[in-house]
Short mmCIF file of C-alpha atoms in Angstrom, two decimals:
data_model
loop_
_atom_site.label_atom_id
_atom_site.label_comp_id
_atom_site.label_asym_id
_atom_site.label_seq_id
_atom_site.Cartn_x
_atom_site.Cartn_y
_atom_site.Cartn_z
CA UNK A 1 40.00 -42.07 6.36
CA UNK A 2 40.71 -38.96 4.31
CA UNK A 3 38.08 -38.08 1.75
CA UNK A 4 37.93 -35.76 -1.21
CA UNK A 5 38.15 -32.20 0.10
CA UNK A 6 36.59 -29.29 -1.74
CA UNK A 7 36.89 -25.62 -0.97
CA UNK A 8 35.20 -23.33 -0.55
CA UNK A 9 31.97 -25.10 0.39
CA UNK A 10 29.90 -22.05 -0.41
CA UNK A 11 30.68 -19.12 -2.66
CA UNK A 12 28.64 -16.11 -3.72
CA UNK A 13 29.79 -14.09 -6.71
CA UNK A 14 28.33 -11.37 -8.86
CA UNK A 15 27.77 -11.66 -12.59
CA UNK A 16 30.92 -11.23 -14.66
CA UNK A 17 33.16 -12.01 -11.71
CA UNK A 18 35.65 -14.86 -11.52
CA UNK A 19 35.58 -17.83 -9.16
CA UNK A 20 38.06 -20.57 -8.36
CA UNK A 21 37.11 -23.89 -6.81
CA UNK A 22 39.69 -26.24 -5.35
CA UNK A 23 39.69 -30.00 -5.02
CA UNK A 24 42.06 -32.14 -2.98
CA UNK A 25 41.75 -35.82 -3.94
CA UNK A 26 42.13 -38.74 -1.62
CA UNK A 27 45.87 -39.30 -0.97
CA UNK A 28 47.48 -41.40 -3.75
CA UNK A 29 44.57 -40.83 -6.10
CA UNK A 30 45.86 -39.66 -9.47
CA UNK A 31 42.59 -38.95 -11.28
CA UNK A 32 40.26 -36.04 -10.64
CA UNK A 33 36.83 -35.37 -12.15
CA UNK A 34 34.67 -32.23 -12.09
CA UNK A 35 30.87 -32.28 -12.31
CA UNK A 36 28.28 -29.49 -12.32
CA UNK A 37 24.82 -30.10 -10.86
CA UNK A 38 22.24 -27.40 -11.47
CA UNK A 39 19.10 -27.13 -9.30
CA UNK A 40 16.96 -30.22 -9.79
CA UNK A 41 19.27 -31.58 -12.49
CA UNK A 42 21.57 -34.56 -12.91
CA UNK A 43 25.29 -33.96 -12.48
CA UNK A 44 26.95 -33.05 -15.77
CA UNK A 45 30.53 -34.06 -16.46
CA UNK A 46 32.84 -31.11 -17.06
CA UNK A 47 36.41 -32.38 -17.26
CA UNK A 48 38.85 -34.91 -15.85
CA UNK A 49 42.57 -35.18 -15.27
CA UNK A 50 44.86 -38.18 -14.97
CA UNK A 51 48.44 -37.76 -13.82
CA UNK A 52 48.21 -33.98 -14.25
CA UNK A 53 47.08 -34.19 -17.86
CA UNK A 54 43.56 -33.59 -19.13
CA UNK A 55 42.11 -37.03 -19.80
CA UNK A 56 38.55 -36.30 -20.88
CA UNK A 57 36.38 -33.30 -21.55
CA UNK A 58 32.64 -32.90 -21.28
CA UNK A 59 30.30 -29.96 -21.44
CA UNK A 60 32.68 -27.42 -19.94
CA UNK A 61 32.05 -23.85 -21.14
CA UNK A 62 34.93 -22.00 -22.78
CA UNK A 63 34.75 -19.52 -19.88
CA UNK A 64 35.87 -22.30 -17.55
CA UNK A 65 39.32 -23.80 -17.28
CA UNK A 66 40.86 -26.35 -14.99
CA UNK A 67 44.16 -27.97 -14.22
CA UNK A 68 45.71 -30.59 -11.99
CA UNK A 69 48.84 -29.64 -10.12
CA UNK A 70 51.96 -31.60 -9.19
CA UNK A 71 50.46 -32.52 -5.80
CA UNK A 72 47.38 -33.85 -7.69
CA UNK A 73 45.02 -31.21 -6.37
CA UNK A 74 42.88 -29.57 -9.02
CA UNK A 75 41.38 -26.13 -9.52
CA UNK A 76 38.37 -25.11 -11.59
CA UNK A 77 38.51 -21.51 -12.73
CA UNK A 78 35.31 -19.87 -13.87
CA UNK A 79 35.33 -16.44 -15.48
CA UNK A 80 32.65 -14.02 -16.69
CA UNK A 81 30.20 -15.73 -14.39
CA UNK A 82 26.58 -15.93 -15.48
CA UNK A 83 23.45 -16.52 -13.42
CA UNK A 84 23.16 -19.97 -15.02
CA UNK A 85 26.49 -20.99 -13.53
CA UNK A 86 24.84 -21.18 -10.11
CA UNK A 87 25.13 -24.85 -9.23
CA UNK A 88 26.71 -27.43 -7.00
CA UNK A 89 30.16 -28.32 -8.31
CA UNK A 90 31.39 -31.77 -7.42
CA UNK A 91 34.91 -33.00 -7.52
CA UNK A 92 35.65 -36.72 -7.43
CA UNK A 93 38.81 -38.77 -7.43
CA UNK A 94 39.95 -42.30 -8.14
CA UNK A 95 43.14 -44.31 -8.20
CA UNK A 96 43.48 -44.86 -11.91
CA UNK A 97 40.95 -43.84 -14.49
CA UNK A 98 37.38 -45.13 -14.43
CA UNK A 99 37.80 -46.61 -17.89
CA UNK A 100 39.92 -49.22 -16.15
CA UNK A 101 37.48 -51.68 -14.62
CA UNK A 102 37.57 -51.86 -10.87
CA UNK A 103 38.47 -48.28 -10.00
CA UNK A 104 35.98 -46.82 -7.55
CA UNK A 105 35.18 -43.12 -7.69
CA UNK A 106 34.87 -41.05 -4.52
CA UNK A 107 33.01 -37.76 -4.43
CA UNK A 108 33.62 -34.62 -2.42
CA UNK A 109 30.84 -32.79 -0.60
CA UNK A 110 30.60 -30.24 -3.37
CA UNK A 111 31.01 -26.49 -3.61
CA UNK A 112 27.87 -24.40 -3.84
CA UNK A 113 28.30 -21.48 -6.22
CA UNK A 114 25.64 -18.79 -6.28
CA UNK A 115 25.91 -16.08 -8.91
CA UNK A 116 23.84 -12.96 -8.20
CA UNK B 1 15.15 -41.58 -24.29
CA UNK B 2 17.74 -41.33 -21.52
CA UNK B 3 20.69 -43.70 -21.68
CA UNK B 4 20.14 -44.57 -18.02
CA UNK B 5 16.60 -44.95 -16.72
CA UNK B 6 15.60 -45.46 -13.12
CA UNK B 7 12.34 -46.49 -11.55
CA UNK B 8 10.51 -45.48 -9.58
CA UNK B 9 11.25 -41.75 -9.55
CA UNK B 10 9.77 -41.38 -6.08
CA UNK B 11 9.34 -44.01 -3.42
CA UNK B 12 7.73 -43.83 -0.01
CA UNK B 13 8.10 -46.64 2.51
CA UNK B 14 7.40 -47.44 6.11
CA UNK B 15 10.32 -48.24 8.36
CA UNK B 16 11.24 -51.91 8.08
CA UNK B 17 10.02 -52.40 4.52
CA UNK B 18 12.08 -54.04 1.79
CA UNK B 19 12.86 -51.57 -0.98
CA UNK B 20 13.90 -52.13 -4.58
CA UNK B 21 15.12 -49.49 -7.01
CA UNK B 22 15.64 -50.45 -10.63
CA UNK B 23 18.05 -49.19 -13.26
CA UNK B 24 18.13 -49.94 -16.97
CA UNK B 25 20.74 -48.70 -19.39
CA UNK B 26 21.07 -48.73 -23.14
CA UNK B 27 24.81 -48.22 -23.66
CA UNK B 28 27.84 -50.45 -23.34
CA UNK B 29 29.39 -50.10 -19.93
CA UNK B 30 32.52 -51.03 -18.05
CA UNK B 31 30.85 -50.60 -14.67
CA UNK B 32 27.63 -49.50 -13.01
CA UNK B 33 27.63 -47.34 -9.91
CA UNK B 34 24.99 -46.88 -7.26
CA UNK B 35 25.28 -43.53 -5.49
CA UNK B 36 23.45 -41.90 -2.60
CA UNK B 37 22.85 -38.16 -2.38
CA UNK B 38 21.48 -36.56 0.76
CA UNK B 39 19.83 -33.14 0.96
CA UNK B 40 22.63 -30.62 1.07
CA UNK B 41 24.45 -32.26 -1.77
CA UNK B 42 27.09 -34.79 -0.78
CA UNK B 43 27.31 -37.88 -2.98
CA UNK B 44 28.41 -41.19 -1.52
CA UNK B 45 29.43 -44.12 -3.68
CA UNK B 46 27.56 -47.22 -2.48
CA UNK B 47 28.53 -49.86 -5.02
CA UNK B 48 30.46 -50.32 -8.21
CA UNK B 49 29.43 -53.40 -10.18
CA UNK B 50 30.61 -54.98 -13.37
CA UNK B 51 28.91 -58.33 -12.78
CA UNK B 52 26.97 -60.36 -10.26
CA UNK B 53 25.97 -59.13 -6.85
CA UNK B 54 27.43 -57.15 -3.98
CA UNK B 55 26.24 -56.74 -0.41
CA UNK B 56 27.13 -54.13 2.18
CA UNK B 57 25.17 -54.17 5.40
CA UNK B 58 21.50 -53.80 4.55
CA UNK B 59 22.21 -52.86 0.95
CA UNK B 60 22.38 -55.34 -1.91
CA UNK B 61 23.13 -54.50 -5.54
CA UNK B 62 22.77 -56.83 -8.49
CA UNK B 63 23.49 -56.46 -12.17
CA UNK B 64 22.47 -58.47 -15.21
CA UNK B 65 24.82 -57.52 -18.02
CA UNK B 66 22.87 -59.39 -20.70
CA UNK B 67 19.63 -57.62 -19.81
CA UNK B 68 21.38 -54.28 -19.10
CA UNK B 69 19.61 -54.01 -15.78
CA UNK B 70 20.60 -53.46 -12.17
CA UNK B 71 18.70 -53.36 -8.92
CA UNK B 72 19.46 -51.82 -5.55
CA UNK B 73 17.74 -53.43 -2.60
CA UNK B 74 17.47 -52.06 0.91
CA UNK B 75 16.42 -54.52 3.59
CA UNK B 76 14.81 -53.38 6.85
CA UNK B 77 14.61 -49.78 5.67
CA UNK B 78 15.15 -46.97 8.15
CA UNK B 79 14.34 -43.25 8.07
CA UNK B 80 18.07 -42.49 7.76
CA UNK B 81 17.98 -44.27 4.39
CA UNK B 82 15.92 -41.35 3.06
CA UNK B 83 17.93 -39.86 0.21
CA UNK B 84 18.16 -39.74 -3.56
CA UNK B 85 19.63 -42.94 -5.01
CA UNK B 86 21.36 -42.54 -8.32
CA UNK B 87 22.39 -45.15 -10.83
CA UNK B 88 25.30 -44.14 -13.05
CA UNK B 89 27.29 -46.01 -15.67
CA UNK B 90 30.83 -45.66 -16.93
CA UNK B 91 32.01 -46.82 -20.32
CA UNK B 92 35.10 -46.10 -22.35
CA UNK B 93 35.50 -42.51 -21.13
CA UNK B 94 35.96 -40.85 -17.74
CA UNK B 95 32.42 -39.59 -17.84
CA UNK B 96 29.71 -41.06 -15.63
CA UNK B 97 26.28 -41.12 -17.23
CA UNK B 98 23.74 -40.49 -14.50
CA UNK B 99 20.20 -41.69 -14.16
CA UNK B 100 17.60 -39.22 -12.98
CA UNK B 101 17.61 -40.61 -9.47
CA UNK B 102 15.04 -42.14 -7.17
CA UNK B 103 13.91 -40.06 -4.22
CA UNK B 104 13.29 -42.36 -1.27
CA UNK B 105 11.47 -41.34 1.88
CA UNK B 106 11.22 -43.80 4.73
CA UNK B 107 8.77 -42.92 7.47
CA UNK B 108 8.96 -44.18 11.04
#
């Protein structure tokens, strides 16, 4: 069965550069979530989209932006990268929002971003 | 105090042992999720519970809504079960609140 696909899996950028991460949800899934997991830390919720509209926002820096496109894939754009942005970025998807009981969330393998 | 607490933080077992990981939460939830994260990052959703008990293979998850407590049990543990097990809760937002995880190592 198709899973959540993230690309690239690994990315190395220099400080002040820009990076874009892509997420392709499971087919028919209409909700996408982005999480950031720093080394040795719990995943932190960044932002979510439902039916191409932002549905919830967490601790996403102003330097970051994201959107969900008409085919439901999502992109996380990160600008003016800082060393502290080095982390594993997870995308997840679900059919319907998690606030509706019964909707299971599926995670991608994550994209490793290293800022040097 | 974290909104989601797990115990133990680290767990070592011999192959074949019965394992229990506990999760307590202090917030209202719509569902509780048990997740597995292997070295290298990938997170797999094991269970989503809003009440009662679920079983999948050697894994059993229970939740007591009144006591705000959930347990994940692994029967006949195997070295391939070695991973970080994470309890996370969802409420009235899209955000999952994660516990700090339990690192399990099963030795042959």
